[in-house]
XYZ file of C-alpha atoms in Angstrom:
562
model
C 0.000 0.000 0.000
C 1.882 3.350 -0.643
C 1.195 6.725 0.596
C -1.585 8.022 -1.289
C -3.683 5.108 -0.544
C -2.966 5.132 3.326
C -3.464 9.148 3.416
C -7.297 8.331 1.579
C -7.787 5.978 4.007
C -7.033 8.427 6.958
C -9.205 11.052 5.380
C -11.962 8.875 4.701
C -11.827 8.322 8.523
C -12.187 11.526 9.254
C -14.750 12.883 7.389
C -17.051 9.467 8.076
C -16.015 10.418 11.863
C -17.021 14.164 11.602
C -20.637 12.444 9.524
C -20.943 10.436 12.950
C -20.626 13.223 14.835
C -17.358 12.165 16.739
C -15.071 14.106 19.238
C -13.893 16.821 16.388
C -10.201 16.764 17.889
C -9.918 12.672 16.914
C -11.567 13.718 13.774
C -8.558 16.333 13.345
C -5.933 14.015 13.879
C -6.593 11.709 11.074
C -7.376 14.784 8.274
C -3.370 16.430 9.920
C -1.790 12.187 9.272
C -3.424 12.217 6.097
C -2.086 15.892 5.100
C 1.499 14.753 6.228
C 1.629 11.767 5.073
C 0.647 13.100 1.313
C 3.564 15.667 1.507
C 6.263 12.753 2.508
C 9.281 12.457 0.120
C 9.446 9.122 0.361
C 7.373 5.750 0.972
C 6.115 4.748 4.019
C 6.021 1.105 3.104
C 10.000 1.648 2.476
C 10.416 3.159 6.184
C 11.958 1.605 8.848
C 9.034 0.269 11.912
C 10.900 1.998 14.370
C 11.124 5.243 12.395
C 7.588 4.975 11.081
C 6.542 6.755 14.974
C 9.085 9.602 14.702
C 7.407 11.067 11.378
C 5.740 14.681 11.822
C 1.887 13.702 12.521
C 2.642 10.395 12.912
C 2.573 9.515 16.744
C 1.784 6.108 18.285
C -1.406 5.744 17.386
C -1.410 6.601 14.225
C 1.760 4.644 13.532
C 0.090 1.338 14.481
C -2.535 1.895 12.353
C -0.190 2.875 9.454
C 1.713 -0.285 10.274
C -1.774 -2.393 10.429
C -2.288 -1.081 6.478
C 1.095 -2.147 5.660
C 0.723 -5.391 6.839
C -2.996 -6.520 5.933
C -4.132 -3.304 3.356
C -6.747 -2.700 5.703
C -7.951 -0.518 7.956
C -10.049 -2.217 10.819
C -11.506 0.741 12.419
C -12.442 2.396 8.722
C -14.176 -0.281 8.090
C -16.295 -0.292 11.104
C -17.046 2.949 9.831
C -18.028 1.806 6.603
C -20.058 -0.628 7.588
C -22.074 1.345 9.987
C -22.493 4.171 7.499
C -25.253 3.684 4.592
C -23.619 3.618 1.687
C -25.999 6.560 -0.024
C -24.521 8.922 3.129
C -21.078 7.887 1.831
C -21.935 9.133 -1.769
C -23.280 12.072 -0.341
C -19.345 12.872 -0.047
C -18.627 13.210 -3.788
C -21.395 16.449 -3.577
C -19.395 19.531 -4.032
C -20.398 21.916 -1.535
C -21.572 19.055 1.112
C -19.057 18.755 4.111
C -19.217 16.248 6.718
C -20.995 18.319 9.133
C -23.531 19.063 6.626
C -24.082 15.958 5.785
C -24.295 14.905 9.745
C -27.188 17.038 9.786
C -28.716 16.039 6.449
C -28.696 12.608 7.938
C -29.649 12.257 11.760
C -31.808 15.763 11.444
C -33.323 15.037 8.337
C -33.293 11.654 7.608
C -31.726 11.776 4.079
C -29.542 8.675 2.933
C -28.652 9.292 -0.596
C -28.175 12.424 -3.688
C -31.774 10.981 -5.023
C -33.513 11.835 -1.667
C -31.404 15.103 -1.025
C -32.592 16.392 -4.531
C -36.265 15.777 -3.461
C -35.900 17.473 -0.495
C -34.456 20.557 -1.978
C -37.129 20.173 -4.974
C -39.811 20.447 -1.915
C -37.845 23.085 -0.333
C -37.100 21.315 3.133
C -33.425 22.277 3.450
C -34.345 25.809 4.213
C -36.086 24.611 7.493
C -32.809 23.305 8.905
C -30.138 25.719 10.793
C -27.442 26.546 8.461
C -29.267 25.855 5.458
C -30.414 28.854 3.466
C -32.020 29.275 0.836
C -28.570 30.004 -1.560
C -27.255 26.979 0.122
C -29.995 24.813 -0.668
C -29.768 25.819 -4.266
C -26.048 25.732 -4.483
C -26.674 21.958 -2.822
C -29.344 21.287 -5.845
C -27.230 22.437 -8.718
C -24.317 20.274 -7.464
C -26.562 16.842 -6.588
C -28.417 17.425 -10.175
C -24.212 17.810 -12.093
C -23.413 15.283 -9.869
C -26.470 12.593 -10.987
C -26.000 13.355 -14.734
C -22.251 12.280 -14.814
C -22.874 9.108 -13.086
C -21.786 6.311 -15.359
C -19.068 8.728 -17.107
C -15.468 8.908 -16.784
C -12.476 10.843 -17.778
C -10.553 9.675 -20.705
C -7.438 8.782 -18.240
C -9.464 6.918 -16.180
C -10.562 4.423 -19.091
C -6.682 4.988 -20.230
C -5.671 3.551 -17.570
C -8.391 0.580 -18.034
C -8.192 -0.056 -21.635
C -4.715 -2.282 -21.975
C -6.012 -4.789 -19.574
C -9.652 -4.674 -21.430
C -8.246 -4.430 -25.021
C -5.456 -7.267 -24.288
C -8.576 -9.534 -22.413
C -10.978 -9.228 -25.594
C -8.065 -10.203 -27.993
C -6.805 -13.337 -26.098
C -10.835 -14.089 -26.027
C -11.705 -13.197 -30.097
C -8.212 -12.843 -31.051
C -6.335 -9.973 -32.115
C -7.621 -9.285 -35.855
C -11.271 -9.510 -34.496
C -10.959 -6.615 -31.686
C -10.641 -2.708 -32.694
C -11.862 0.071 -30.421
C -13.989 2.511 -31.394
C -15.814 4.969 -30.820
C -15.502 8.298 -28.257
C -11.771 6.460 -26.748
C -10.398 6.084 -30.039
C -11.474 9.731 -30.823
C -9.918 11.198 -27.820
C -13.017 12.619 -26.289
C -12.320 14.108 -22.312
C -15.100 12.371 -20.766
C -16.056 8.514 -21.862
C -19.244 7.046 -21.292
C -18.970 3.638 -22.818
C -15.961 2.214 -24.177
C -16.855 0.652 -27.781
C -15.136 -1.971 -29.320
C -16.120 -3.547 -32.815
C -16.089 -7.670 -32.910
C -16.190 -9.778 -35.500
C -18.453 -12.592 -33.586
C -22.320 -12.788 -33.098
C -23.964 -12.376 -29.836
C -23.871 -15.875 -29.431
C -20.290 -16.428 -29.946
C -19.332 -13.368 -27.250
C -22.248 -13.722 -24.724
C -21.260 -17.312 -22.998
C -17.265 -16.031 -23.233
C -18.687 -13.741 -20.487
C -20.566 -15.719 -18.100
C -17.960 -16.249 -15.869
C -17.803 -16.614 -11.703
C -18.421 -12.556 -11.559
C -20.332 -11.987 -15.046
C -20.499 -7.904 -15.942
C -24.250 -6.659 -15.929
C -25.716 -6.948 -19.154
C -27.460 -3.932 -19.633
C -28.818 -4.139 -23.508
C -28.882 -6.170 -26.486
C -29.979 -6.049 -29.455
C -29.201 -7.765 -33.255
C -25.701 -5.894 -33.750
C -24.795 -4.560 -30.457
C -24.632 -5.761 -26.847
C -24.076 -3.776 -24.240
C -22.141 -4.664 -20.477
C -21.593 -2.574 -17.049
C -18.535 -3.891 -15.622
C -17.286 -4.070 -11.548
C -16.131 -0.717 -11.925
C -18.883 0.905 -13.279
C -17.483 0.892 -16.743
C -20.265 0.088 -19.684
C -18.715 -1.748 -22.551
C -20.223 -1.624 -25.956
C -19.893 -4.184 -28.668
C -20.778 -3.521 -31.966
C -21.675 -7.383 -33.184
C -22.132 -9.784 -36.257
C -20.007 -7.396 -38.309
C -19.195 -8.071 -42.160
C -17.293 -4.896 -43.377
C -15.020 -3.618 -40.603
C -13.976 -0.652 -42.328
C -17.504 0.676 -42.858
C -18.550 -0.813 -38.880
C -15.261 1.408 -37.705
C -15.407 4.663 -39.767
C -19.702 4.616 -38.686
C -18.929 4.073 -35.002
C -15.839 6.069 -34.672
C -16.869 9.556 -36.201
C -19.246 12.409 -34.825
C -22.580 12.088 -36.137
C -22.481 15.459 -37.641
C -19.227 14.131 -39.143
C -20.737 10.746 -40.465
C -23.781 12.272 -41.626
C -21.507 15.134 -43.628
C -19.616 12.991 -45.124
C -22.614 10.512 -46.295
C -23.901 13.546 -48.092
C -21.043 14.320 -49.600
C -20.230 10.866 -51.061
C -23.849 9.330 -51.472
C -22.714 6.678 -53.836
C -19.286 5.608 -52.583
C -18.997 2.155 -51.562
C -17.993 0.627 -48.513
C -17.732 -2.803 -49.703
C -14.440 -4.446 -48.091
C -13.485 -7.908 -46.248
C -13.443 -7.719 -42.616
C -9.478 -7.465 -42.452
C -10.171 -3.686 -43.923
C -9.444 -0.611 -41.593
C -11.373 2.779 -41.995
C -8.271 4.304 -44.185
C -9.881 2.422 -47.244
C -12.633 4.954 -47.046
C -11.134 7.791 -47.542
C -8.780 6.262 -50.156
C -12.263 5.325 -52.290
C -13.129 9.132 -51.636
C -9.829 10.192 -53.255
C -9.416 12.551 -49.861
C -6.204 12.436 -47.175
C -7.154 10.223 -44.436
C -9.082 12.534 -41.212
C -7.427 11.035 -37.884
C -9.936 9.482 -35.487
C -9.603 12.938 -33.413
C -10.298 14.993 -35.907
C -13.810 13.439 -36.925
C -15.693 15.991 -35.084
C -17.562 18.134 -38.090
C -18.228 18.919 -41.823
C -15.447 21.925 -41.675
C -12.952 19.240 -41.034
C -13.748 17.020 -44.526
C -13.683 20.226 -46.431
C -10.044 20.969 -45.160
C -9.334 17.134 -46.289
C -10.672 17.621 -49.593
C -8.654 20.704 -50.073
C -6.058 19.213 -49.064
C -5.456 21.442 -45.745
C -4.927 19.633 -42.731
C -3.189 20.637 -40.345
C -0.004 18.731 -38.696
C -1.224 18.449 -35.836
C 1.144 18.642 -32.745
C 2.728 15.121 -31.428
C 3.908 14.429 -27.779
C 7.682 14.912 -28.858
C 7.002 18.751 -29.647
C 6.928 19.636 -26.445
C 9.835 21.365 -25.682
C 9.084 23.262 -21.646
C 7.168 22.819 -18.738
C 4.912 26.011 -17.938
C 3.123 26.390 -15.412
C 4.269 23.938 -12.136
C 4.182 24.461 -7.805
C 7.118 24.081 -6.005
C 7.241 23.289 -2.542
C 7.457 27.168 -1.931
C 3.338 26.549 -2.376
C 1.672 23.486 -2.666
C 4.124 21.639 -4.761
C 5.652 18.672 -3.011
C 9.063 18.984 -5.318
C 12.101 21.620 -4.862
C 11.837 24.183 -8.052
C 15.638 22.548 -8.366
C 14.073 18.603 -8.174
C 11.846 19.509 -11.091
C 14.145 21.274 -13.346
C 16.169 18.353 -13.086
C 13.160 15.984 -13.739
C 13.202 18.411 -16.781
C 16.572 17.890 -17.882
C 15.875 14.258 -17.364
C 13.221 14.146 -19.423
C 14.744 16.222 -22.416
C 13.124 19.518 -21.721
C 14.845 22.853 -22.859
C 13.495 25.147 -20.165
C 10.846 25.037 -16.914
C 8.387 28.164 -15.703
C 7.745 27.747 -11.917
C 4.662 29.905 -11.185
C 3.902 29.020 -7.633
C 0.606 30.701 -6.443
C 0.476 34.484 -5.455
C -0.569 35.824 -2.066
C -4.563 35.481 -2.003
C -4.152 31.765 -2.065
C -2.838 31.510 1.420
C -4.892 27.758 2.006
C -2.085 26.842 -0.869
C 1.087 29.167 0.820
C 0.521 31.753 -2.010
C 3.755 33.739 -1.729
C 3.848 37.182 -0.125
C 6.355 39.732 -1.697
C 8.979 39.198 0.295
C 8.913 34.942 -0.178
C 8.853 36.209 -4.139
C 12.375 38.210 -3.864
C 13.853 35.145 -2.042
C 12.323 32.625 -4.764
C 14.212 34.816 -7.457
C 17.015 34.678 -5.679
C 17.325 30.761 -5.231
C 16.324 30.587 -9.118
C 19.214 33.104 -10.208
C 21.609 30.750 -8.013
C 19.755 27.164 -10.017
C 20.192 28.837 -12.882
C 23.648 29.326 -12.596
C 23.991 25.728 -11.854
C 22.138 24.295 -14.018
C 23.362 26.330 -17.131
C 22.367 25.976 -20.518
C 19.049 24.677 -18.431
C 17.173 27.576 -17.876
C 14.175 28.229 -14.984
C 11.854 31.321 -16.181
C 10.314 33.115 -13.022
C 6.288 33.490 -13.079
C 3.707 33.313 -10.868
C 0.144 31.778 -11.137
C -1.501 35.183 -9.979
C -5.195 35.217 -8.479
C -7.809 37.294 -10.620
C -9.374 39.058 -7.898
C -13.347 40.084 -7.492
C -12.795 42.842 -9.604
C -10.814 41.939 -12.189
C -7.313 43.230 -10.440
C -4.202 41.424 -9.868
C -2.838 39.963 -6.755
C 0.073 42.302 -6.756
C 0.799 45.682 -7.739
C 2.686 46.220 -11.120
C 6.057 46.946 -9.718
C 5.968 43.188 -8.475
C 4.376 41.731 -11.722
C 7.162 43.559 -13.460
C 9.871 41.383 -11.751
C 8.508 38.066 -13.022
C 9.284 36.517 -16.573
C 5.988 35.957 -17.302
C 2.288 36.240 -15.339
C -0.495 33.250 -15.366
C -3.409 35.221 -14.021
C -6.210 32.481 -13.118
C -9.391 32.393 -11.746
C -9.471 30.351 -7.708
C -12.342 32.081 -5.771
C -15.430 32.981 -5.887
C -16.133 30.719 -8.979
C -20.252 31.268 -8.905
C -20.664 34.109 -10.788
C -23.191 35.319 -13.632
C -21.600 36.059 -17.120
C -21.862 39.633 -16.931
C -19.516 39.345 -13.705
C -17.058 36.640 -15.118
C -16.581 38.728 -18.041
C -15.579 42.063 -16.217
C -13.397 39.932 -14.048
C -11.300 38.250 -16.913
C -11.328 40.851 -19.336
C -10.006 43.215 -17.004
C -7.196 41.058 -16.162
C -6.403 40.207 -19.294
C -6.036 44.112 -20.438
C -3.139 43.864 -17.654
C 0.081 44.831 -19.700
C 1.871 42.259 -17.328
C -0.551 39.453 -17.719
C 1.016 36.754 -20.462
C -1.034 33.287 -20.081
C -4.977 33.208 -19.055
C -4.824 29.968 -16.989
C -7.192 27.520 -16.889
C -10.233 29.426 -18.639
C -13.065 28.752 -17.480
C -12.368 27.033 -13.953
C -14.053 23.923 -14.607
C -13.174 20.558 -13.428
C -14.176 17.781 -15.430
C -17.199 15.398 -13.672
C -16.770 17.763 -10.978
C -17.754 21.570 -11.686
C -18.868 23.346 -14.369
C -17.167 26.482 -15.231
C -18.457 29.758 -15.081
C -19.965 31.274 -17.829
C -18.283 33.044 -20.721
C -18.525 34.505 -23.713
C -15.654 32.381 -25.879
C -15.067 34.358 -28.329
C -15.330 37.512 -26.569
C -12.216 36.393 -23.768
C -10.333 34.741 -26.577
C -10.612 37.948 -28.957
C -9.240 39.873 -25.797
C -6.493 37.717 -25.446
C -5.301 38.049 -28.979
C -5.943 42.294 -29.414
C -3.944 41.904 -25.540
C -0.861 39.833 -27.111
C -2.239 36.803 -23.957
C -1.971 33.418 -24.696
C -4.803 30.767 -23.534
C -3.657 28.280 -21.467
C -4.907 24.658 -22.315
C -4.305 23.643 -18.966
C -3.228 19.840 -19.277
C -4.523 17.911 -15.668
C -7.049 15.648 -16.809
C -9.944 16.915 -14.814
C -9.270 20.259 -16.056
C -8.164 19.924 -20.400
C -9.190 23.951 -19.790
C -10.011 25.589 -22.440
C -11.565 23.132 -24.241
C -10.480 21.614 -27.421
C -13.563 23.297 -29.553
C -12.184 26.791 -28.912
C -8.653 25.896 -30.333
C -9.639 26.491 -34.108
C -11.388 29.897 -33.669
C -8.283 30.694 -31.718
C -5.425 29.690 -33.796
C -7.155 31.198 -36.946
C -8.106 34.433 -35.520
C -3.581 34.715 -35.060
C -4.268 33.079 -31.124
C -1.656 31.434 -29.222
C -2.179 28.271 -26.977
C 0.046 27.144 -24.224
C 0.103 23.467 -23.435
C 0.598 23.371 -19.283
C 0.156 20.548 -16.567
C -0.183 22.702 -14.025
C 1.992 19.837 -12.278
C 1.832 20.253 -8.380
C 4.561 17.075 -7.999
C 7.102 15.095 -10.625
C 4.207 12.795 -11.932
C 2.017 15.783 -13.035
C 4.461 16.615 -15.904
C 3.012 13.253 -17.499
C -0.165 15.299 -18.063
C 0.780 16.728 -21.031
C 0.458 13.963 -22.666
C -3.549 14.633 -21.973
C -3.101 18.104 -23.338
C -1.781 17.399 -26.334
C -4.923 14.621 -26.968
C -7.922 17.309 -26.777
C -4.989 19.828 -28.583
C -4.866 17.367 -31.578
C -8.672 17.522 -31.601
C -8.956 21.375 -32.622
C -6.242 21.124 -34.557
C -3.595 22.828 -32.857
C -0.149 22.853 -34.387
C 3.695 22.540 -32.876
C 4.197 26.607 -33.895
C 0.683 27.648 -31.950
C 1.728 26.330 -28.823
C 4.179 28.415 -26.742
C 5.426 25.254 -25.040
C 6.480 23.811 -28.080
C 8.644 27.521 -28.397
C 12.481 26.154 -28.244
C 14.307 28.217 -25.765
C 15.515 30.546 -28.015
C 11.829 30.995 -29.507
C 10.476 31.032 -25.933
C 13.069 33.899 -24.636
C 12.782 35.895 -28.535
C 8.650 35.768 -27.573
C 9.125 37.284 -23.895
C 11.673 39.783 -25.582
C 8.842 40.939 -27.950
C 6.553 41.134 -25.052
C 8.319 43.149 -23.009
C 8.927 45.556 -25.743
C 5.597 45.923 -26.334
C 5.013 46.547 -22.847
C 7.123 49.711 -22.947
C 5.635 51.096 -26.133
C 2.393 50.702 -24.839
C-alpha cells in the first residue's frame, strides 16, 4: 500500500467520523496524518518500523494503524465505519459543496440517505427549514446533486486509459487480435467517456457465454448488432456485433454524427464494400481525400479541409519542448523548483516556468512579496547551476473580485511571465465573469490566461463566458490561452482551439503539475490539442528556448511602447 492510498484511508476516517458526529479533535488528527503523510518524500512502506513513529503527525497511534495497512491493506476501524455508514450517506461525499458536518445534519436531522432523496428534499424546499441551510445553500446543494447525478456512469478519458490495456489485451486473447478494434468516443480522444466501444467480428452468441464467468459484468442491452455490459467498476462496454465490413462498422462508429452524416452527403454513392481485415483508411482512399485522424472526426469543416487538401499537422507528444506552469514546494508543490528542473533535464526539456501561487491563495502558501524576492534569488543561483538549463520566473496570480491582480505592477514587473487564473469565488453570472477576466487580461503584465473557465471535469462546471469575446481579448492583448493539461481540467476546451489559432491566437500546453508525476499530463493536453487542430508553432510550449526567450523579448517591448 503506498502513501496516497494510506493518506485516503485516513481522510476517509475523518470525514465518516465528523458524519458520525465524533469528538472533532480525533476527527482532526486523522485529516493532519493524512495531510502529512501526502507531503512525505518518500514511501512509508519503504520506512523503517521503528522510524515509522518519529514522522511529523505520525505519533503512536497513528503509527500502528499505518503499520496495520502495511501489513494486511486494511484498515479495521475504517471499516467499522463503513459498515455502519449507509452507503448513499457515503456518496453524499462526492457532492461539491456538502461537508461532513452538513451531511451529519442532512442525515440524523433530516433523515436523508442518498443524492436521489437530497434532490427531493431541496425540490420540496425542506433544506431551508434546517439551521445553516439557506435558501442560496440549498440551491447551491441542488445544482451540485443534479451535475453530480447526470455524470454518473461517465469517466475521464485517463481513467478508461488507464483501463483499456487490460480490457483491449482480455478481448483479444478471447476473439483474437484481428477480431478486436476500439472505437468509438476512446479512439477519438473525447475528455469524458461514457462507454468504451469496441467492434467484434463474432455474433452475440459467440461473445455472450465467453462472459458468463464466476463474476459476469451486468448486461445492460442487447440487441441484433450490439450488446451492451456494465462492468465491476462501473465501466459500460459496448460491442458492436455480427459485423461483415469492418472498415464501414469502424469509420460509422468512430466519427461524430455530424461528421458521419456530412460525409454521407457528400459521397452518397461511394462504396464501402471491403473484407473484414479492412481498416477505416480504405474509405477515404475510395473518396480520393487524405485520411481525417480518429480525433479529428468531429464536423463537416474538417472534410472540407481534407478535400482541399489542408490539414493541419497536428502537434505530437515529442514537440513539447518546456514545462509552464508547475508548484514548487514554496506553495503546494511537493518537489524543490531545483528537483523539477532536473526531472526536466531528465526528461529532455529545454526550459521550466515555476509559477507558484500568489498571495490570495494563502490555504495553498501563495507567496507574499517578500517569499517572491527570495524565490528569485534561489532561481538566479539554479540557474547558474544548471546552465544551458534555464528556470523562467512566473507566478500563477489570483484574478481578484474585480478583475485586479494579486500584486501591484512593480511586483508583476519582476517576473518573466504572469499566469493570471481564476481560484475564488467561482459562482458568478456572465456579466460578472466577463468584467473579471477581461479586465485582467487588459493587464500589460498578464502573459497566459490559466485555466479558462475554472471547470473541473465530472466535478464543476465552469463559469460562464462569452468564448469568443475572452479569446478575442487575449489576442488584441498579445495573452496566450492556457490549455491547462490535468485531466480533470483539459481547460479551455479543445472546440475553442480552431477559432483561436485562426483568428492569429496562441495556446500554451501546461500541466499545471503540483509534484514530478504531473508533468506526465501533457500527454492529456496534447490529446484534446490534436482535436482542434492545434499545431507545434501555436503552442508556446512547443517555443524552443531561443523561440520562448525571442517571444518574452517581444513582449516586453511591447510593454514599454504601450
Amino acid at each position: 500500500m503506498d502513501n496516497a492510498a494510506i493518506a485516503d484511508n485516513f481522510s476517509l476516517l475523518s470525514k465518516l467520523m465528523d458524519i458520525h458526529g465524533e469528538n472533532s479533535f480525533k476527527t482532526k488528527t486523522y485529516s493532519i496524518a493524512a495531510y502529512h503523510i501526502e507531503q512525505l518524500p518518500g514511501q512509508l512502506k519503504d520506512t523503517p518500523r521503528d522510524k515509522l513513529f518519529t514522522i511529523k503527525g505520525i505519533g503512536e497511534s497513528i503509527g500502528k494503524k499505518v503499520i496495520e495497512m502495511l501489513d494486511t491493506g486494511q484498515l479495521s476501524i475504517l471499516n467499522e465505519y463503513l459498515e455502519k455508514t449507509p452507503a448513499g450517506v457515503i456518496e453524499l461525499l462526492n457532492i461539491k459543496g456538502i461537508g461532513p458536518k452538513k451531511i451529519h445534519a442532512i442525515w440524523k436531522e433530516m433523515g436523508i440517505e442518498s443524492p436521489g432523496e437530497l434532490l427531493y428534499a431541496c425540490n420540496e424546499n425542506r433544506l431551508t427549514l434546517y439551521k445553516g441551510f439557506g435558501e442560496k445553500t440549498q440551491l447551491n446543494i441542488q445544482e451540485a446533486i443534479e451535475f453530480f447525478l447526470s455524470n454518473q456512469g461517465s469517466f475521464l478519458y485517463a481513467q478508461i486509459e488507464a483501463l483499456f490495456p487490460q480490457i483491449d489485451g482480455y478481448l483479444k486473447k478471447l476473439f483474437g487480435t484481428g477480431k478486436v478494434r476500439v472505437t468509438g468516443a476512446y479512439r477519438r480522444q473525447e475528455s469524458i467517456i461514457d462507454e468504451l466501444e469496441f467492434i467484434i467480428l463474432a455474433d452475440n452468441n459467440t461473445i455472450k457465454p465467453k462472459f458468463q464467468t464466476a463474476q459476469p459484468p451486468e448486461l445492460l442491452e442487447e440487441t441484433e448488432n450490439s450488446i451492451l455490459y456494465k462492468l465491476k467498476n462501473g465501466v459500460k462496454l459496448r460491442f458492436y456485433t455480427g459485423v461483415k465490413n469492418r472498415a464501414e462498422q469502424l469509420f460509422i462508429t468512430t466519427g461524430n454524427k455530424a461528421f458521419v452524416e456530412s460525409f454521407q452527403k457528400m459521397y452518397p454513392g461511394l462504396k464501402y464494400n471491403g473484407d473484414e481485415s479492412e481498416e477505416d483508411e480504405i474509405i477515404f482512399e475510395k473518396a480520393k481525400i487524405k485520411y481525417i485522424p480518429p480525433y479529428l472526426r468531429e464536423s463537416e469543416s474538417i472534410i472540407t479541409k481534407a478535400k482541399a487538401n489542408k490539414l493541419p499537422l497536428v502537434l505530437q507528444p515529442s514537440d513539447i519542448k518546456s514545462i509552464i506552469h508547475n508548484h514548487s514546494n514554496w506553495s503546494d508543490g511537493t518537489n524543490t523548483v531545483e528537483e523539477m528542473a532536473n526531472e526536466c533535464i531528465k526528461r529532455g526539456y529545454e526550459y521550466f516556468v515555476i509559477s507558484d501561487h500568489s498571495k490570495s491563495a494563502f490555504y495553498a502558501k501563495g507567496l507574499s512579496e517578500e517569499r517572491i524576492r527570495e524565490q528569485h534569488k534561489y532561481i538566479d543561483e539554479l540557474n547558474k547551476k544548471l546552465k544551458p538549463f534555464k528556470i523562467f520566473k512566473s507566478i500563477e496570480c489570483d484574478i481578484l473580485n474585480d478583475g485586479s491582480m494579486d500584486y501591484t505592477d512593480d511586483i508583476l514587473a519582476t517576473f518573466d511571465l504572469v499566469i493570471a487564473s481564476v481560484h475564488s469565488n467561482l459562482k458568478m453570472t456572465e456579466e460578472k465573469a466577463m468584467a473579471r477576466v477581461l479586465k485582467a487580461i487588459s493587464n500589460p503584465y498578464v502573459t497566459i490566461l490559466g485555466h479558462m473557465t475554472g471547470r473541473l471535469l465530472l466535478s464543476r462546471n465552469g463559469y460562464p463566458l462569452d468564448h469568443k469575446k475572452v479569446i478575442d481579448a487575449c489576442i488584441a492583448n498579445n495573452v496566450v490561452i492556457e490549455l491547462n493539461a490535468h485531466p480533470r481540467r483539459l481547460d479551455i476546451d479543445w472546440k475553442w482551439i480552431e477559432y483561436a489559432t485562426e483568428n492569429g491566437g496562441i495556446i500554451s500546453i501546461n500541466p499545471d503539475a503540483h509534484f514530478l508525476e504531473g508533468f506526465d499530463d501533457v500527454k492529456y493536453g496534447v490529446l484534446s490539442a490534436q482535436k482542434g487542430g492545434l499545431t507545434k508553432e501555436q503552442n508556446l510550449s512547443s517555443y524552443s528556448l531561443k523561440q520562448f526567450e525571442d517571444f518574452l523579448a517581444k513582449r516586453k517591448k511591447l510593454k514599454s511602447l504601450a
